[in-house]
Coordinates of C-alpha atoms in Angstrom, one line a residue:
X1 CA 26.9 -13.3 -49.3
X2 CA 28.5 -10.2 -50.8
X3 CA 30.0 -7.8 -49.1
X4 CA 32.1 -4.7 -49.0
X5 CA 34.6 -6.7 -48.6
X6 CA 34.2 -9.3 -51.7
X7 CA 36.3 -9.3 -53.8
X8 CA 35.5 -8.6 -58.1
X9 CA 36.9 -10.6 -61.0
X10 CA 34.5 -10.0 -64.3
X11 CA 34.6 -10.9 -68.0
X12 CA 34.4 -7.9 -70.4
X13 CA 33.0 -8.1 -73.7
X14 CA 30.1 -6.8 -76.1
X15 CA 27.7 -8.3 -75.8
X16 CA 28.8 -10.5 -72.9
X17 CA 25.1 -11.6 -71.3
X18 CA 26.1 -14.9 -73.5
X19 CA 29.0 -16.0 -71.8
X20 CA 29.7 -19.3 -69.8
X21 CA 33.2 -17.7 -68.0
X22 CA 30.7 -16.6 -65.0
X23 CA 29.1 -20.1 -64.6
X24 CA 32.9 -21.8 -64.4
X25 CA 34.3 -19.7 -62.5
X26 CA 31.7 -18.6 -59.6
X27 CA 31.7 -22.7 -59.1
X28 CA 35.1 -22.5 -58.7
X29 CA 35.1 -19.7 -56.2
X30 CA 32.5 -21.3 -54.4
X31 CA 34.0 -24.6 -54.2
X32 CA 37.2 -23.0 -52.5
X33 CA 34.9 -20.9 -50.0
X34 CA 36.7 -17.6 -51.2
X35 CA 35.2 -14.5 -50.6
X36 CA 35.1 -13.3 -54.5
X37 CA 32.5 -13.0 -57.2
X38 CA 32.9 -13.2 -60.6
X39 CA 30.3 -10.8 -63.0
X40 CA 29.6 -10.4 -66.9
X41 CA 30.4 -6.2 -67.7
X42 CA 29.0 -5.5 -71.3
X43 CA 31.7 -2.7 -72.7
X44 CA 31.0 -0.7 -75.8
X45 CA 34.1 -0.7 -78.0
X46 CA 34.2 3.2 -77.5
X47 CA 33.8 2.7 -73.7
X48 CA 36.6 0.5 -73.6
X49 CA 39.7 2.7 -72.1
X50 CA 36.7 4.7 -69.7
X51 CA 36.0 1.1 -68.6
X52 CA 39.7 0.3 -67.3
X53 CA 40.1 3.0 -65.7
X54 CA 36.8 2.2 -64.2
X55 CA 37.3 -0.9 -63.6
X56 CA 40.9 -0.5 -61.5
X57 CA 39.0 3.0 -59.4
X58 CA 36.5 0.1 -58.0
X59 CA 39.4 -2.6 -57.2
X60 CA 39.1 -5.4 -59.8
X61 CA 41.6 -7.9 -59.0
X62 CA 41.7 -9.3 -63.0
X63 CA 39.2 -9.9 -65.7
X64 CA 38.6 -12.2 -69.0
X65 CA 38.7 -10.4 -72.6
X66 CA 36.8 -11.6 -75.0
X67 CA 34.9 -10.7 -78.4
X68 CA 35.9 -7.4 -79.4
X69 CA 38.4 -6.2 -77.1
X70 CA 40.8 -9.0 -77.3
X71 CA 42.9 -7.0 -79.4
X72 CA 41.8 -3.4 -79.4
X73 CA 42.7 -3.8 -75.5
X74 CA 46.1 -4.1 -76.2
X75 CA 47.7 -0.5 -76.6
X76 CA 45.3 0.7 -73.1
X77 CA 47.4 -2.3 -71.0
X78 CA 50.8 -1.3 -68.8
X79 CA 52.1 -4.3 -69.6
X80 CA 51.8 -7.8 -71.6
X81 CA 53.0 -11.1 -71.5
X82 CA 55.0 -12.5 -74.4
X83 CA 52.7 -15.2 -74.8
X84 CA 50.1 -12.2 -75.4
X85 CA 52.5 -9.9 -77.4
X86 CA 53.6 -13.5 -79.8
X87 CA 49.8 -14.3 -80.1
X88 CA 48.9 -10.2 -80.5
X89 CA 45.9 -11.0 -78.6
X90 CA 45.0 -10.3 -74.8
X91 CA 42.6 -12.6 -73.0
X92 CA 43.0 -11.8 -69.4
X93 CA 44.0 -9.2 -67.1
X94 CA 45.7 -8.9 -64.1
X95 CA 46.2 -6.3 -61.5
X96 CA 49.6 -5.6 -60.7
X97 CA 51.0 -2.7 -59.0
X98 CA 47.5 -0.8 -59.4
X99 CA 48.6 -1.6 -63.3
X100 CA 47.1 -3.8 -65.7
X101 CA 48.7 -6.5 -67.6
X102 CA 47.9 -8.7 -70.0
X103 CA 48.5 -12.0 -70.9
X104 CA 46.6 -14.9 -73.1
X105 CA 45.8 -18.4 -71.4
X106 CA 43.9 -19.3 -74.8
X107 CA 47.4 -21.2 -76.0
X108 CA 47.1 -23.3 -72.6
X109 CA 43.3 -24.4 -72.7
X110 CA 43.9 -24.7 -76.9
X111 CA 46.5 -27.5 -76.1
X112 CA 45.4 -28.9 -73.4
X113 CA 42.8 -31.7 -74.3
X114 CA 45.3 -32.2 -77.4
X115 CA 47.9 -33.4 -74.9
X116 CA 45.8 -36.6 -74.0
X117 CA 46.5 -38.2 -76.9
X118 CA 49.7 -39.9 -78.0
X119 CA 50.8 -38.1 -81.5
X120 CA 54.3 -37.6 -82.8
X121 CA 53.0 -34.2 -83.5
X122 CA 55.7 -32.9 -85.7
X123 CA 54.7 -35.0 -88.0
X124 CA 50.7 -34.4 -88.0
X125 CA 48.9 -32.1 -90.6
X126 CA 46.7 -29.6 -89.3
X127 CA 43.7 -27.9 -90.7
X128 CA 42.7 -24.6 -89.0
X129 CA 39.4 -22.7 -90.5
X130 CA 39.7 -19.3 -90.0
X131 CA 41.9 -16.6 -90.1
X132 CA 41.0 -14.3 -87.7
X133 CA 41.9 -14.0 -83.8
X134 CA 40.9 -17.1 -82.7
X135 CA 43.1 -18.6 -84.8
X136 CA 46.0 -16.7 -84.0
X137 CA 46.1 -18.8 -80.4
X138 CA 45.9 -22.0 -82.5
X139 CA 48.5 -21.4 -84.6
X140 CA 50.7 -20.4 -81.1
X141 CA 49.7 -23.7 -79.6
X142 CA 49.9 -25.8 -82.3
X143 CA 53.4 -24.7 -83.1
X144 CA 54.2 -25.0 -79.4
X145 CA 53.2 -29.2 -79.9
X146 CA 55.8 -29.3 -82.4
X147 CA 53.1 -29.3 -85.9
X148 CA 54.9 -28.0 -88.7
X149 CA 52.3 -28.5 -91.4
X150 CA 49.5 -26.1 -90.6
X151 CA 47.2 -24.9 -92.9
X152 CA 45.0 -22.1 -93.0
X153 CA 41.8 -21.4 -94.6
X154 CA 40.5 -18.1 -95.1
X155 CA 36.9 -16.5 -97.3
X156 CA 39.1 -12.9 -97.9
X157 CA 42.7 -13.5 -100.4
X158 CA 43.8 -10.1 -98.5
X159 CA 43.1 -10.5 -95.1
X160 CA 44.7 -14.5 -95.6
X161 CA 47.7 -12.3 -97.2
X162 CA 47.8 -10.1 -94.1
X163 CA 47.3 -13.0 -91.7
X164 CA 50.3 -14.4 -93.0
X165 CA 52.6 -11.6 -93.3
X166 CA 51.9 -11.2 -90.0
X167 CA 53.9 -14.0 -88.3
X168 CA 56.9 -13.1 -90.1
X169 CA 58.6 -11.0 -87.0
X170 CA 57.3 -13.8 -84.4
X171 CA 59.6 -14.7 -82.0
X172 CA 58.1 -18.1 -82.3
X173 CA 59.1 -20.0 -85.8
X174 CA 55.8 -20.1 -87.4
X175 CA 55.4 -22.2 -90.5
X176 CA 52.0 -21.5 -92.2
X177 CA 50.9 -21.8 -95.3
X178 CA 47.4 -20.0 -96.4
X179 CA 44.4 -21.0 -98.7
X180 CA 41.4 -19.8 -99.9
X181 CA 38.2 -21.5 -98.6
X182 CA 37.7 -23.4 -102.3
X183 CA 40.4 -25.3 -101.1
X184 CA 39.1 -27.3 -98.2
X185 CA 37.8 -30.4 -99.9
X186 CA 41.5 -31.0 -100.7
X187 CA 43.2 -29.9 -97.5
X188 CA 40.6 -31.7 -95.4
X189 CA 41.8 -35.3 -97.1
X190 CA 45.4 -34.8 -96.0
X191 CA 44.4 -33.4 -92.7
X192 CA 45.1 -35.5 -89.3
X193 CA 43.8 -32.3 -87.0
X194 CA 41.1 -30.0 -88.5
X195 CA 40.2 -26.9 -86.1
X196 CA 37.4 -24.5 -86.4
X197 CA 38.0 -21.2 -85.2
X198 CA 35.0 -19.7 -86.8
X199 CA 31.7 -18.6 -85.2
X200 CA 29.7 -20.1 -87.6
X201 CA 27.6 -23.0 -86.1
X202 CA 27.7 -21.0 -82.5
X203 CA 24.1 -21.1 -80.6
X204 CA 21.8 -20.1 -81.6
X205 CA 22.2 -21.0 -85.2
X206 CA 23.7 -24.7 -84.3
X207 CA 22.5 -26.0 -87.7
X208 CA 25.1 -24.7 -89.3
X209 CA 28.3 -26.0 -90.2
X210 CA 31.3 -24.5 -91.8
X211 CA 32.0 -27.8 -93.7
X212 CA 28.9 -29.1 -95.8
X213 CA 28.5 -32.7 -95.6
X214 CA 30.0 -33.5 -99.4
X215 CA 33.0 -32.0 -98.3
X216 CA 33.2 -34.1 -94.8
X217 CA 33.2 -37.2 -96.6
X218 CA 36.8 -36.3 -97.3
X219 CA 37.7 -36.5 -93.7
X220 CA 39.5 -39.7 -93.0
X221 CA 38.3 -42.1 -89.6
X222 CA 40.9 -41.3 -86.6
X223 CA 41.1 -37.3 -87.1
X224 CA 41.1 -35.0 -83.8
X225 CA 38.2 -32.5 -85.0
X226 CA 38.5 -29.7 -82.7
X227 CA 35.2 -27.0 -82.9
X228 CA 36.5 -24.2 -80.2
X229 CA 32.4 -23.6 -80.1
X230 CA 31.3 -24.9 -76.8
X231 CA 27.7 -24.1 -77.4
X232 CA 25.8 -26.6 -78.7
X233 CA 27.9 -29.7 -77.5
X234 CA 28.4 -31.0 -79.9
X235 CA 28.3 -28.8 -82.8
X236 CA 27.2 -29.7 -86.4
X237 CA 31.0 -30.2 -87.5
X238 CA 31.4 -32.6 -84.8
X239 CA 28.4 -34.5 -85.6
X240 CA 29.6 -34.6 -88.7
X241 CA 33.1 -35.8 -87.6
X242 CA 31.6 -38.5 -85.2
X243 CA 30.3 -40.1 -88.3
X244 CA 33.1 -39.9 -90.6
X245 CA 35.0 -42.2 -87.7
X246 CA 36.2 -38.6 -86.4
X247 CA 38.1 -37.8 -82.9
X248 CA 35.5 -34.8 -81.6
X249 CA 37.2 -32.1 -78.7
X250 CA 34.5 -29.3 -78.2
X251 CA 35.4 -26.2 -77.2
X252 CA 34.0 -26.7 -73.9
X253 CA 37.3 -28.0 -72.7
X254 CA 39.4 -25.4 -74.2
X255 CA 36.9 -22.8 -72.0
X256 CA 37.5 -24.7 -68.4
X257 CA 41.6 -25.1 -69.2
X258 CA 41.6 -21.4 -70.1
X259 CA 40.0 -20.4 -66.9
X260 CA 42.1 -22.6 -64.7
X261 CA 44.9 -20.8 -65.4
X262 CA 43.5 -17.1 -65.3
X263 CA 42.3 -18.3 -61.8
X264 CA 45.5 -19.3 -60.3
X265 CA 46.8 -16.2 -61.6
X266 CA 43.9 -13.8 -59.7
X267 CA 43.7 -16.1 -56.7
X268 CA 47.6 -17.0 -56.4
X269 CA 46.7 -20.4 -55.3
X270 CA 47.7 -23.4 -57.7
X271 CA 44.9 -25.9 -56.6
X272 CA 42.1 -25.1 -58.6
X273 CA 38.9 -27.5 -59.3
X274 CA 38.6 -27.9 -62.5
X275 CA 36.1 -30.8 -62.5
X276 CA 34.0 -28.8 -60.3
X277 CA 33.8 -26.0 -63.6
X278 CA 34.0 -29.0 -65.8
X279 CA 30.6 -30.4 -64.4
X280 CA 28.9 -27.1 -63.9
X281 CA 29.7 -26.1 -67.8
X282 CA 28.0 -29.2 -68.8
X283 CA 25.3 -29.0 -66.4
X284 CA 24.5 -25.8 -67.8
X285 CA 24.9 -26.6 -71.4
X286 CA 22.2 -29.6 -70.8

């Protein structure tokens, strides 16, 4: 039942109706019996400062970011995490002080599933397609594990220029190097972690892939293939993993880990049930 009392939490994005952050996290909420709901707001880019200051007139305790205001969202916030200022990248919001700040849980729910799995990570070679923001958390998280081999692949020389000149103020100690995509049938042989951070394959064109099979054949059995796509489960790359002897990690459980944390944030409670969203996410996926 909702009430003048419930409490809001939201995702914003454009478009948003898409988006499996409401399905997680209204299970959640309704697992602990709190009085809270948790709603998709579709936000034009050009709406997006009108929409905060909506947003915090109405009392919403926090809110996800995601596609296109992750970083656009960033000069409109009070104040932001380091984790959010070292990825440049804001994925949720909290209300503090009748402020907003911002912070990025994507590094968390990124490594987490990696964490199962007994590597001597400074010594593994990672593979990230993609150059854009997704890709950004990766490269935080994966140089948080220790990697110190990662390479990315991008379609634009400039932009893969940019990307890279980009990291040189980091507080972290980044170590990329950067490649255009004709590249990839070498990279992929020496890979031991290959990451897509790319929409392509994403419902509902889940034929796609952005490896073609010819070039798969060069991935060698035992790699982590990690498609941060939840939608299809699995997605043509991880198909195509699966039968090159391939570790698969959808993006599924990047999406739950993520959320966990933004919950204990809003909520200010540290038990959260994360099979609870876990089983709802694939209940919903089929």
């Amino acid at each position: 039942m909702i009430t003048g009392e419930t409490q809001l939490l939201g995702v914003i994005g454009y478009p948003v109706k898409h988006s499996m952050s409401p399905v997680i996290h209204n299970a959640a909420i309704a697992n602990l019996g709190l009085d809270y709901i948790y709603l998709p707001f579709p936000i034009a880019p050009d709406s997006l400062e009108l929409a905060l200051d909506g947003l915090l007139a109405i009392g919403v305790t926090g809110f996800s970011v995601t596609i296109p205001h992750k970083e656009a969202i960033l000069p409109l916030l009070s104040e932001i995490s380091t984790i959010a200022q070292t990825v440049g990248a804001v994925n949720t919001v909290v209300r503090k002080d009748n402020k907003w700040l911002g912070t990025n849980t994507d590094v968390h729910g990124f490594i987490s599933p990696l964490m199962k799995y007994d590597r001597e990570w400074s010594k593994e070679i990672a593979v990230v397609l993609g150059n854009g923001g997704a890709a950004r958390s990766v490269i935080v998280g994966l140089t948080e594990l220790g990697v110190t081999q990662i390479h990315v692949l991008g379609q634009h020389p400039d932009k893969l220029r940019i990307f890279k000149r980009s990291w040189e103020n980091s507080p972290l100690q980044v170590n990329i190097q950067v490649y255009e995509w004709q590249f990839l049938p070498r990279l992929i042989s020496q890979a031991s972690l290959l990451v897509n951070t790319t929409p392509v394959g994403m419902y509902p064109k889940v034929n796609e892939s952005p490896v073609n099979i010819k070039e798969m054949t060069n991935l060698r059995a035992g790699v982590i293939t990690y498609d941060l796509i939840y939608n299809p489960n699995p997605t043509q790359l991880l198909s195509q993993a699966i039968e090159m002897g391939g570790i698969p990690i959808s993006g599924s459980e990047m999406l739950v880990q993520q959320g966990v944390v933004a919950l204990k944030m809003w909520l200010q409670r540290e038990m959260i049930p994360v099979d609870v969203m876990r089983q709802e996410l694939c209940r919903q996926l089929g």
